[in-house]
Short mmCIF file of C-alpha atoms and ligand atoms in Angstrom, two decimals:
data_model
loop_
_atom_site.label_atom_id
_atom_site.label_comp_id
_atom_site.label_asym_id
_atom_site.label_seq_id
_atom_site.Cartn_x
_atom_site.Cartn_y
_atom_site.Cartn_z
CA UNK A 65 5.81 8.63 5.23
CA UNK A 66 5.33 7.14 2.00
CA UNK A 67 4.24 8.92 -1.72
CA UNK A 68 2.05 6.55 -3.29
CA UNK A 69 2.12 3.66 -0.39
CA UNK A 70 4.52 0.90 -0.81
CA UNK A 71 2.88 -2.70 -0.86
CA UNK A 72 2.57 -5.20 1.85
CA UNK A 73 5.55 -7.56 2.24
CA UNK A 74 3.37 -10.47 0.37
CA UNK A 75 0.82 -9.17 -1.38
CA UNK A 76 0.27 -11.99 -3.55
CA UNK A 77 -2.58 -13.51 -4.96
CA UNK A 78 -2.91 -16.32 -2.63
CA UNK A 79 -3.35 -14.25 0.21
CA UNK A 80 -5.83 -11.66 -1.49
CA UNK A 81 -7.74 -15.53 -2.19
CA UNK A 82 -7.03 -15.96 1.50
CA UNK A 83 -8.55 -12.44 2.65
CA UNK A 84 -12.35 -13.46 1.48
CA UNK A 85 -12.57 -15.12 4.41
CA UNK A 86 -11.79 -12.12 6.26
CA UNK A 87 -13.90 -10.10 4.27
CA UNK A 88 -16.92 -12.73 4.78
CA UNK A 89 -16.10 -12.42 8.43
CA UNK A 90 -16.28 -8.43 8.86
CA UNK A 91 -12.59 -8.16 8.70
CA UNK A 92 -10.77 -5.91 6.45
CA UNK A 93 -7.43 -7.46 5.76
CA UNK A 94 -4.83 -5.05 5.58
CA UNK A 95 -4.69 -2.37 8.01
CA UNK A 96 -2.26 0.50 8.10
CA UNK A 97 -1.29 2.79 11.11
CA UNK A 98 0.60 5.95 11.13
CA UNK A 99 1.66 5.20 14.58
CA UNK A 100 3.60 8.79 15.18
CA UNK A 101 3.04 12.33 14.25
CA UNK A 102 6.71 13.03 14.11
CA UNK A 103 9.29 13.33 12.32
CA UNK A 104 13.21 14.67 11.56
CA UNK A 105 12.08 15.32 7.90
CA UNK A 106 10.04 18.26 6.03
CA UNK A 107 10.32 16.82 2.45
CA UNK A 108 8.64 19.48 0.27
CA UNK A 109 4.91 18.83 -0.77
CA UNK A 110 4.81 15.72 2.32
CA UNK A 111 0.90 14.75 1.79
CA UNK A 112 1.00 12.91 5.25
CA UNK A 113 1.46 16.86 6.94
CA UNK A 114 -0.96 18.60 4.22
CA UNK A 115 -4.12 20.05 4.99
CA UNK A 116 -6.74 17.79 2.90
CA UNK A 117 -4.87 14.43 4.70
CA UNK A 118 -7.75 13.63 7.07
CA UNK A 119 -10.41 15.22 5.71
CA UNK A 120 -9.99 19.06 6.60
CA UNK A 121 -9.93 20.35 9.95
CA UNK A 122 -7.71 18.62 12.08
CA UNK A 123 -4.03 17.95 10.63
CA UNK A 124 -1.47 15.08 11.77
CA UNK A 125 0.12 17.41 13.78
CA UNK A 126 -3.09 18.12 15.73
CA UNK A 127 -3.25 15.03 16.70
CA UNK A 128 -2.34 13.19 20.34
CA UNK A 129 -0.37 10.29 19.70
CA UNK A 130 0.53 7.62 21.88
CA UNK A 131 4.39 6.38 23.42
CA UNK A 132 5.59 3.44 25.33
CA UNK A 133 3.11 1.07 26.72
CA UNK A 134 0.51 2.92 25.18
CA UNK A 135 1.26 3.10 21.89
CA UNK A 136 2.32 -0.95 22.18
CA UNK A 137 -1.30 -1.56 24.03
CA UNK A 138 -2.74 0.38 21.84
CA UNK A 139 -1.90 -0.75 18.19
CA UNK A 140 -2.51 -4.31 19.36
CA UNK A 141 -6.25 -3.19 20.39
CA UNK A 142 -6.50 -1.99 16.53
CA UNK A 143 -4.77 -5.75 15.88
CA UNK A 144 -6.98 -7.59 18.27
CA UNK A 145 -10.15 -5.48 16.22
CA UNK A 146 -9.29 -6.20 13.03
CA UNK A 147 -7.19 -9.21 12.71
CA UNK A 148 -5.44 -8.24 9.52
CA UNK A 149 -3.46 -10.34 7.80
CA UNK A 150 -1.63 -7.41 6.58
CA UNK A 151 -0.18 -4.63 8.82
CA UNK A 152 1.82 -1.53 7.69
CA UNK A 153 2.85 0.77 10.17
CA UNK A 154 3.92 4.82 8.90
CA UNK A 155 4.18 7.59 10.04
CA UNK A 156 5.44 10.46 10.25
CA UNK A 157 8.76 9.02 11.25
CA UNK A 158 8.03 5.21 12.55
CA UNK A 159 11.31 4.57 14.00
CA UNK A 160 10.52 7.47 15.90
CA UNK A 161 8.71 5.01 17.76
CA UNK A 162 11.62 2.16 17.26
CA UNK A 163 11.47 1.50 20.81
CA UNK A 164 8.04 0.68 20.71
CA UNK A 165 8.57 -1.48 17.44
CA UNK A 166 10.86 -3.73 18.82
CA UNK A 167 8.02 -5.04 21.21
CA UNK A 168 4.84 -4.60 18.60
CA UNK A 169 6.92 -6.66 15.74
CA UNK A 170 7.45 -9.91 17.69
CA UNK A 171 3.96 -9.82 19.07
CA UNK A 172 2.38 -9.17 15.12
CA UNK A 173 4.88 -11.82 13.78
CA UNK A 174 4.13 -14.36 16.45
CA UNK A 175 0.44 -14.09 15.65
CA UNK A 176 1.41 -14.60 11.99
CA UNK A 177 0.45 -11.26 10.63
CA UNK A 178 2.79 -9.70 7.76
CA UNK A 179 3.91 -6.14 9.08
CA UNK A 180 6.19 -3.51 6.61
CA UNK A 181 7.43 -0.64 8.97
CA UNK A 182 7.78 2.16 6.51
CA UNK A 183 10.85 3.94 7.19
CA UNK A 184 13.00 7.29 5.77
CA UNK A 185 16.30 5.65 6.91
CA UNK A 186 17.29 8.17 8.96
CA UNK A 187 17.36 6.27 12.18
CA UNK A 188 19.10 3.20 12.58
CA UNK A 189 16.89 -0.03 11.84
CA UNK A 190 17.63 -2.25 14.98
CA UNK A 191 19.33 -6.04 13.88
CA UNK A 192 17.19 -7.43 15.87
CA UNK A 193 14.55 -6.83 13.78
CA UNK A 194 16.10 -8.60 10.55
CA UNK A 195 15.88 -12.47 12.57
CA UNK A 196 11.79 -11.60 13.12
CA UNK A 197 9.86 -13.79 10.28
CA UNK A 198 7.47 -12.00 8.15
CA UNK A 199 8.85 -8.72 9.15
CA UNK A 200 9.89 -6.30 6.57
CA UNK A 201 11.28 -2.97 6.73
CA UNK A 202 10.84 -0.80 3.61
CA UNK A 203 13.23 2.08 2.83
CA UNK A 204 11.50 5.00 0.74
CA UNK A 205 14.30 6.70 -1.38
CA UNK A 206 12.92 9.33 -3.87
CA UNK A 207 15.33 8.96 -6.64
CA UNK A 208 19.09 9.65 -6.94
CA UNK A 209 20.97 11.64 -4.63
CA UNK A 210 20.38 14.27 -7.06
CA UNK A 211 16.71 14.15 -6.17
CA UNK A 212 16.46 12.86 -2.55
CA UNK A 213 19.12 14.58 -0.57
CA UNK A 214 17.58 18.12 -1.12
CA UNK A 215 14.17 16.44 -0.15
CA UNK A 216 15.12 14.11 2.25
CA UNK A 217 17.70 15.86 4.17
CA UNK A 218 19.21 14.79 6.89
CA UNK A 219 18.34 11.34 5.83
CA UNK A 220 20.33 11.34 2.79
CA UNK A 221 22.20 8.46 0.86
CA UNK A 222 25.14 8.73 2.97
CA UNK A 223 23.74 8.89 5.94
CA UNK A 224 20.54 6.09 4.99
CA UNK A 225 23.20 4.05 3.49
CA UNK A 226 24.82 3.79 7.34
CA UNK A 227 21.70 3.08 9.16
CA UNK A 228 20.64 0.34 7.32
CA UNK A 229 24.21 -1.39 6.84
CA UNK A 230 23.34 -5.46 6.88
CA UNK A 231 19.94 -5.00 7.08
CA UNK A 232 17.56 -6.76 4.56
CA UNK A 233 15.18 -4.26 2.77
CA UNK A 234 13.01 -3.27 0.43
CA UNK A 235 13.76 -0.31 -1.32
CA UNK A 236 10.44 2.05 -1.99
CA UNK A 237 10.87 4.40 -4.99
CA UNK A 238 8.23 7.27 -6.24
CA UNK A 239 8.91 8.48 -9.25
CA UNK A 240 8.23 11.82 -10.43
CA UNK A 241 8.53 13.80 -13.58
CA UNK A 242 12.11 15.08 -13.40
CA UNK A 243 12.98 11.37 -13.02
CA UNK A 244 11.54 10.22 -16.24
CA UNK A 245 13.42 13.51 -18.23
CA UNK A 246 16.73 12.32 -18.03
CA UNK A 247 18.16 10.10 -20.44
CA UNK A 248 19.13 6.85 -18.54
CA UNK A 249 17.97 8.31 -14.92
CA UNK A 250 16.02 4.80 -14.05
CA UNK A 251 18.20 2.48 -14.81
CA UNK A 252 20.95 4.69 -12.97
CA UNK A 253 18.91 4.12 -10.46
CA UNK A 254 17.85 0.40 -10.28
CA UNK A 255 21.46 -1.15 -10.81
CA UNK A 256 22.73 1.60 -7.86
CA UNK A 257 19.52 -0.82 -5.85
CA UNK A 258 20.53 -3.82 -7.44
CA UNK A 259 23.84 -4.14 -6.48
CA UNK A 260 23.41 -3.61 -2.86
CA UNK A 261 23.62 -6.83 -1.08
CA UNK A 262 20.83 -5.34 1.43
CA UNK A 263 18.23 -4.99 -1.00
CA UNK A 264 15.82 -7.70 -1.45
CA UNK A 265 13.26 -5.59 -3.95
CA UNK A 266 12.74 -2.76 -5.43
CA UNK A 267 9.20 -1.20 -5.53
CA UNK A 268 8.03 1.27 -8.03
CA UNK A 269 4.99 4.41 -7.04
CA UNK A 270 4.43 7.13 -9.58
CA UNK A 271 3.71 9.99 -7.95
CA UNK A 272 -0.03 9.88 -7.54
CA UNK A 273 -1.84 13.46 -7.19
CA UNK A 274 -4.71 14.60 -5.19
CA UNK A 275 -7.96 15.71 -7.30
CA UNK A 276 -7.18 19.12 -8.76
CA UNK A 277 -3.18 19.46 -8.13
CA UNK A 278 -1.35 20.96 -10.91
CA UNK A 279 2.41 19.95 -9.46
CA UNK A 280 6.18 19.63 -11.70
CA UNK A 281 6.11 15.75 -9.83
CA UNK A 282 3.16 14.70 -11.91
CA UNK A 283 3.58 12.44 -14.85
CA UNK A 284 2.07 13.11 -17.74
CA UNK A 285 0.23 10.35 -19.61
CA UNK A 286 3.03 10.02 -22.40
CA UNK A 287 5.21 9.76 -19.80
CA UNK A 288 3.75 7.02 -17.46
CA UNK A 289 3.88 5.45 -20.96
CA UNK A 290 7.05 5.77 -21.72
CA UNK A 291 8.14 5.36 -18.08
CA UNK A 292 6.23 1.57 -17.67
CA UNK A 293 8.03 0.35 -21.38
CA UNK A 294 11.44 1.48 -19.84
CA UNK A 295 10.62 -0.37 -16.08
CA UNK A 296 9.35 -3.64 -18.13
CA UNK A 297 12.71 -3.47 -20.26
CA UNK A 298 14.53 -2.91 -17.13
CA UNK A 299 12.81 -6.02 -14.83
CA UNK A 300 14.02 -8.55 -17.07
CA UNK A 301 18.07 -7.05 -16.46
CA UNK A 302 17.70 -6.39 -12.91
CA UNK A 303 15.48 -8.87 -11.16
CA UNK A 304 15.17 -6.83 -8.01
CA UNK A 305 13.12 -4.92 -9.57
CA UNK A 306 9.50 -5.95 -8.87
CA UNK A 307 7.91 -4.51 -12.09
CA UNK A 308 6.31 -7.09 -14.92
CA UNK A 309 3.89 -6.53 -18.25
CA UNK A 310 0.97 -6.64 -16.21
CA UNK A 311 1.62 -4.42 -13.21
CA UNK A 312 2.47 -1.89 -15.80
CA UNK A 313 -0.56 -2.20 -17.66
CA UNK A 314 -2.61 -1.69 -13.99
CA UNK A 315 -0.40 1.81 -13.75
CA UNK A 316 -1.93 2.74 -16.74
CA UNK A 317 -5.34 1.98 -16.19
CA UNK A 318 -5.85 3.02 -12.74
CA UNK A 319 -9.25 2.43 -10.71
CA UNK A 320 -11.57 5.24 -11.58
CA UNK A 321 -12.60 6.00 -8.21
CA UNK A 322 -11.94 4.56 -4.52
CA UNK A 323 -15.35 2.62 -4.93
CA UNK A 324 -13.19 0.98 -7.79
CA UNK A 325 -9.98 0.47 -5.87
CA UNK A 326 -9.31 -2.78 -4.13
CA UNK A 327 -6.86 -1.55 -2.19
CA UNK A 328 -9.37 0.74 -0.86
CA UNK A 329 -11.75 -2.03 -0.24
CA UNK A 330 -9.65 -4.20 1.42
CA UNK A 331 -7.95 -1.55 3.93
CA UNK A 332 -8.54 0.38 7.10
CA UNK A 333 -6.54 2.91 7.90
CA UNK A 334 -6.07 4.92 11.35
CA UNK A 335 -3.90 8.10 11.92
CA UNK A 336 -1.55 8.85 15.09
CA UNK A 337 -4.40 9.12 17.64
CA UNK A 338 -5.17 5.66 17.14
CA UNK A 339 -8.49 6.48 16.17
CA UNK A 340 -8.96 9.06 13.74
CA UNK A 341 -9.54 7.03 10.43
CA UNK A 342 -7.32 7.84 7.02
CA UNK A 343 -10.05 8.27 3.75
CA UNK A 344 -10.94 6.72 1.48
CA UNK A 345 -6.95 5.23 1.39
CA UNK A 346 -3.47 5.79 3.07
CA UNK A 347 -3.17 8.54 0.63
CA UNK A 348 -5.70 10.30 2.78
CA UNK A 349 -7.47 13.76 0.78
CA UNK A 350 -9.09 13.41 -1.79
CA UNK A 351 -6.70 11.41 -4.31
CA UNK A 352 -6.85 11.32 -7.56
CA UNK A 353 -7.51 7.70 -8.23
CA UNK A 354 -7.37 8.88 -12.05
CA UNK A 355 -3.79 9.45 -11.57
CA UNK A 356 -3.16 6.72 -9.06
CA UNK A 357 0.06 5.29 -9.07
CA UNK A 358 0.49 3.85 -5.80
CA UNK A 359 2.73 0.16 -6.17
CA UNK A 360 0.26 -0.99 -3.25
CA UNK A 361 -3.06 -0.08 -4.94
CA UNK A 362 -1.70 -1.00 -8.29
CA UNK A 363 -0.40 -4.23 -7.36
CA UNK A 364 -3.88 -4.82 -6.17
CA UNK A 365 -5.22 -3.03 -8.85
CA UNK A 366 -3.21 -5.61 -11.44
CA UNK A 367 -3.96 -9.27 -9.24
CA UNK A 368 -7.60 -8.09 -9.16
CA UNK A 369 -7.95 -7.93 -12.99
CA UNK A 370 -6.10 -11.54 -13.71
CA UNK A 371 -8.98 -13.88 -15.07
CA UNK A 372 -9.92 -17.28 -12.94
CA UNK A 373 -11.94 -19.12 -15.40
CA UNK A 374 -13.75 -17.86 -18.43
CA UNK A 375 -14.82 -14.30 -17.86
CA UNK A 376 -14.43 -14.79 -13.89
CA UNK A 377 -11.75 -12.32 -12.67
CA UNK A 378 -10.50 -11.83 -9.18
CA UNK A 379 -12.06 -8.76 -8.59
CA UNK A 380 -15.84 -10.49 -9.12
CA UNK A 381 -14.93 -12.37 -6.50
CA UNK A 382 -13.54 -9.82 -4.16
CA UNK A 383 -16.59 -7.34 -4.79
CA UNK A 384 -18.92 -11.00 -4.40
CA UNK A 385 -17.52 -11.51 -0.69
CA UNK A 386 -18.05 -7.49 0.10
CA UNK A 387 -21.43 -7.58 -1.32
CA UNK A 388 -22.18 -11.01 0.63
CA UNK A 389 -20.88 -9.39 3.73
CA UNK A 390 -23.35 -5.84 3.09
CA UNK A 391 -26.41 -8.71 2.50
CA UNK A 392 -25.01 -10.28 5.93
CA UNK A 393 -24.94 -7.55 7.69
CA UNK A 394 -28.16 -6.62 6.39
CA UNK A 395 -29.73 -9.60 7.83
CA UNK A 396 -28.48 -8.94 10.94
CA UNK A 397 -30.12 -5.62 11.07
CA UNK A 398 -26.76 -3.55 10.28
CA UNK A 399 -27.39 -0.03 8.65
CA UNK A 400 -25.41 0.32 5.47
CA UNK A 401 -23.64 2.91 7.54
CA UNK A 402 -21.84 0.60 9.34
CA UNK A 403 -19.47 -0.76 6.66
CA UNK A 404 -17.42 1.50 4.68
CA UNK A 405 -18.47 3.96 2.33
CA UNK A 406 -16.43 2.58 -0.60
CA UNK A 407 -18.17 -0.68 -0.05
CA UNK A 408 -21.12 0.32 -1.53
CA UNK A 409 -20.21 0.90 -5.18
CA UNK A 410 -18.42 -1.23 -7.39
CA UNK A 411 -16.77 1.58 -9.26
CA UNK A 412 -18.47 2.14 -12.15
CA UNK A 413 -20.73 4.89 -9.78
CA UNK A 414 -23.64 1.84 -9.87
CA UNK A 415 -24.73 1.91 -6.42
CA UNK A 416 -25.51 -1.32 -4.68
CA UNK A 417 -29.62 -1.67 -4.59
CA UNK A 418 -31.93 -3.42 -2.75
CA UNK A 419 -31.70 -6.20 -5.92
CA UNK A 420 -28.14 -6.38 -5.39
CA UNK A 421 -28.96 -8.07 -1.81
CA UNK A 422 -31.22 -10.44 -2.83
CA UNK A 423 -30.96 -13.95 -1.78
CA UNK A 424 -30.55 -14.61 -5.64
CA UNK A 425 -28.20 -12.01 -6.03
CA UNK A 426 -25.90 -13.60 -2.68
CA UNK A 427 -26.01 -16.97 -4.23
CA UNK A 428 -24.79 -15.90 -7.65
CA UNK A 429 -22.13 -14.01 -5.12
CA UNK A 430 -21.45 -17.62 -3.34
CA UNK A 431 -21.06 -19.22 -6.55
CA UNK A 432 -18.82 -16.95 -8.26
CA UNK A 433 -16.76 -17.63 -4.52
CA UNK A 434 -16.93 -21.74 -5.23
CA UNK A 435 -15.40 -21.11 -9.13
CA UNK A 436 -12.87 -19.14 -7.96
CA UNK A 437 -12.05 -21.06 -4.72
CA UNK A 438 -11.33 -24.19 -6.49
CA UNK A 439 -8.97 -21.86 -9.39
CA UNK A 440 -6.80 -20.90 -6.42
CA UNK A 441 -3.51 -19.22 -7.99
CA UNK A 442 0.44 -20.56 -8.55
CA UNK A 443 2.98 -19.70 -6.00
CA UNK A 444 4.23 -17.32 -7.81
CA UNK A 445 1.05 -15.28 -7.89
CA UNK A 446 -0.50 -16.34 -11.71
CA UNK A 447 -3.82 -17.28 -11.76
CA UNK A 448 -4.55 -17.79 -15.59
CA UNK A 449 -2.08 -16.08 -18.35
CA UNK A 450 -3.58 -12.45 -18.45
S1 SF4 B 540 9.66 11.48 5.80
FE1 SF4 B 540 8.39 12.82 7.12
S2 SF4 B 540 8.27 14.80 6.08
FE2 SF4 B 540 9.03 13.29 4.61
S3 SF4 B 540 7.21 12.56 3.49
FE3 SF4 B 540 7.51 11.15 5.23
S4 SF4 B 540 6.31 12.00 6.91
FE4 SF4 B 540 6.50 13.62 5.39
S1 SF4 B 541 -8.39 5.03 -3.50
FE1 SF4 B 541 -7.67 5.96 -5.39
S2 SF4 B 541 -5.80 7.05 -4.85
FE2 SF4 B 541 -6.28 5.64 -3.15
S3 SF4 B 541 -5.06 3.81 -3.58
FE3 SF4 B 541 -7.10 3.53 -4.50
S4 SF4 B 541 -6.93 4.25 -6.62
FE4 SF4 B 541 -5.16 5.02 -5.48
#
């Protein structure tokens, strides 16, 4: 399980652009699934095990969860529901459940869907996985050895380093304070990434906190600062290292609140039953969005802020289709119940009115979809220089 949530395998601009369509349609385009309850690991202060993580009452461990056919038949159901373009499957331990995965990834990458299995290293990630296109396996290693092999034990560097021997991967990294402390700690860090010939990225979480938690992991604001100036120094040696001027800037301006969140907006969520939901955002809780620093959310967070033409940013567009789909729905006799809660803000606590569902109000929606449609981003991800 994952600090902070580790991005989709392509989140790029193009296919947020691509996910109105979804959003238009009633879809939600990324979808995550923590698809076991288990796991070999009990990392110290593990959020997907806490209390809070679905809401009070029932934990993870509570929870039935599926095996064999079932689990297979069942996460395609939540595929066949949703039809994300986006699928990230967590756990607990997912290769748990490896078994499983080696029939669910060829059916999700044969129906063109991006999937990131979310992984602790420390069971072997089957080769045959590595051949599957749009497939991407995503190792979470929380810092030096110094750091991770008391947390992470068994599935330290030694024995990570083993399981994942010519396998392609991306390496998932939450920082936390005693990281940023010592003198020369990241960049210790990102060339020891670097220079393996499995890694194909490195992606950055801060530790992100849940409302209230006074914890030694938490950054302070100085040193989130300090911490993005170092990563943007460090990009430009190591180009592994997914981190750039404007992602930074998004870590230090998180959303305010999950109404505000993107991420949040364009995600569903389910927990090992296969039907329990995870609110308002894989973090589960009650997160501090305040004190966000998940690379998924950010990322997000940072493509939804570029600028399309004029004052026009992504985001207007993104909350345009949601708010298009609430009038939609409304039309069709839908209670506002039946869309997510998080869909009826825009962050700023402004609730979505009766005005906002005007006819008026959709077309200035539908137009604000045309400007940006025909701005679609570069390759690469740019839309317009921020
Ligand atoms: S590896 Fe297991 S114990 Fe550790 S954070 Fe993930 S789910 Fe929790
Ligand atoms: S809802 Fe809040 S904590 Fe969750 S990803 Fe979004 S900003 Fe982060």
């Amino acid at each position: 399980m994952r600090q902070g949530g580790p991005p989709s395998p392509s989140i790029t601009s193009r296919e947020v652009f691509a996910s109105w369509g979804k959003i238009l349609t009633g879809k939600l385009p990324m979808l995550s699934i923590e698809i076991t309850r288990e796991c070999p690991l009990t990392c110290p202060g593990c959020y997907a095990f806490g209390e809070s993580h679905l809401g009070g009452g029932l934990t993870l461990r509570d929870l039935s969860d599926s095996r064999g056919d079932a689990l297979v038949e069942g996460v395609l159901r939540l595929v066949r529901k949703h039809e994300p373009m986006h699928v990230s499957l967590v756990g607990g331990e997912p290769l748990m459940r490896h078994r499983e995965l080696s029939k669910i990834l060829p059916s999700l990458s044969a129906r063109g869907i991006f999937t990131l299995v979310v992984t602790s290293g420390v069971i072997p990630v089957p080769m045959e996985w590595m051949k599957l296109p749009r497939v991407r396996v995503a190792l979470s290693v929380d810092g030096l050895p110094e750091h991770h092999n008391p947390r992470r034990k068994p599935a330290t560097y030694e024995r990570i380093l083993k399981n994942v021997q010519g396998c392609e991967f991306n390496v998932h990294w939450v920082i936390t304070r005693p990281m940023t402390e010592r003198q020369g700690y990241l960049e210790e860090y990102v060339a020891f990434w670097s220079a393996r010939p499995e890694t194909n990225r490195v992606w950055v979480s801060f530790y992100s906190p849940q409302i209230g938690e006074k914890s030694p992991e938490m950054l302070t604001r100085e040193q989130r600062a300090k911490t993005v100036r170092e990563l943007v120094a460090l990009a430009k040696r190591y180009p592994k290292l997914a981190f750039t001027k404007g992602l930074g800037k998004a870590f230090l301006r998180p959303p305010r609140n999950p109404e505000g969140c993107t991420f949040a907006k364009v995600s569903t969520n389910y927990s090992a039953d296969l039907n329990t939901r995870v609110e308002p955002c894989v973090l589960g809780g009650s997160p501090d969005c305040s004190q966000c620093g998940c690379a998924a959310s950010t990322g997000l967070h940072w493509i939804a802020g570029l600028k399309l033409a004029g004052p026009l940013k992504v985001k207007h567009v993104m909350h345009a289709s949601i708010n298009a789909r609430m009038w939609a729905n409304r039309l069709r006799g839908k209670s506002p119940s039946d869309q997510p809660a998080r869909w009826q803000s825009d962050g700023t606590t402004r609730a979505v009115t009766n005005a906002d569902q005007t006819p008026q109000a959709l077309q200035s929606d539908e137009r604000l979809v045309q400007i940006a449609a025909t701005n679609s981003p570069n390759e690469d991800g740019r839309v317009e220089a921020d």
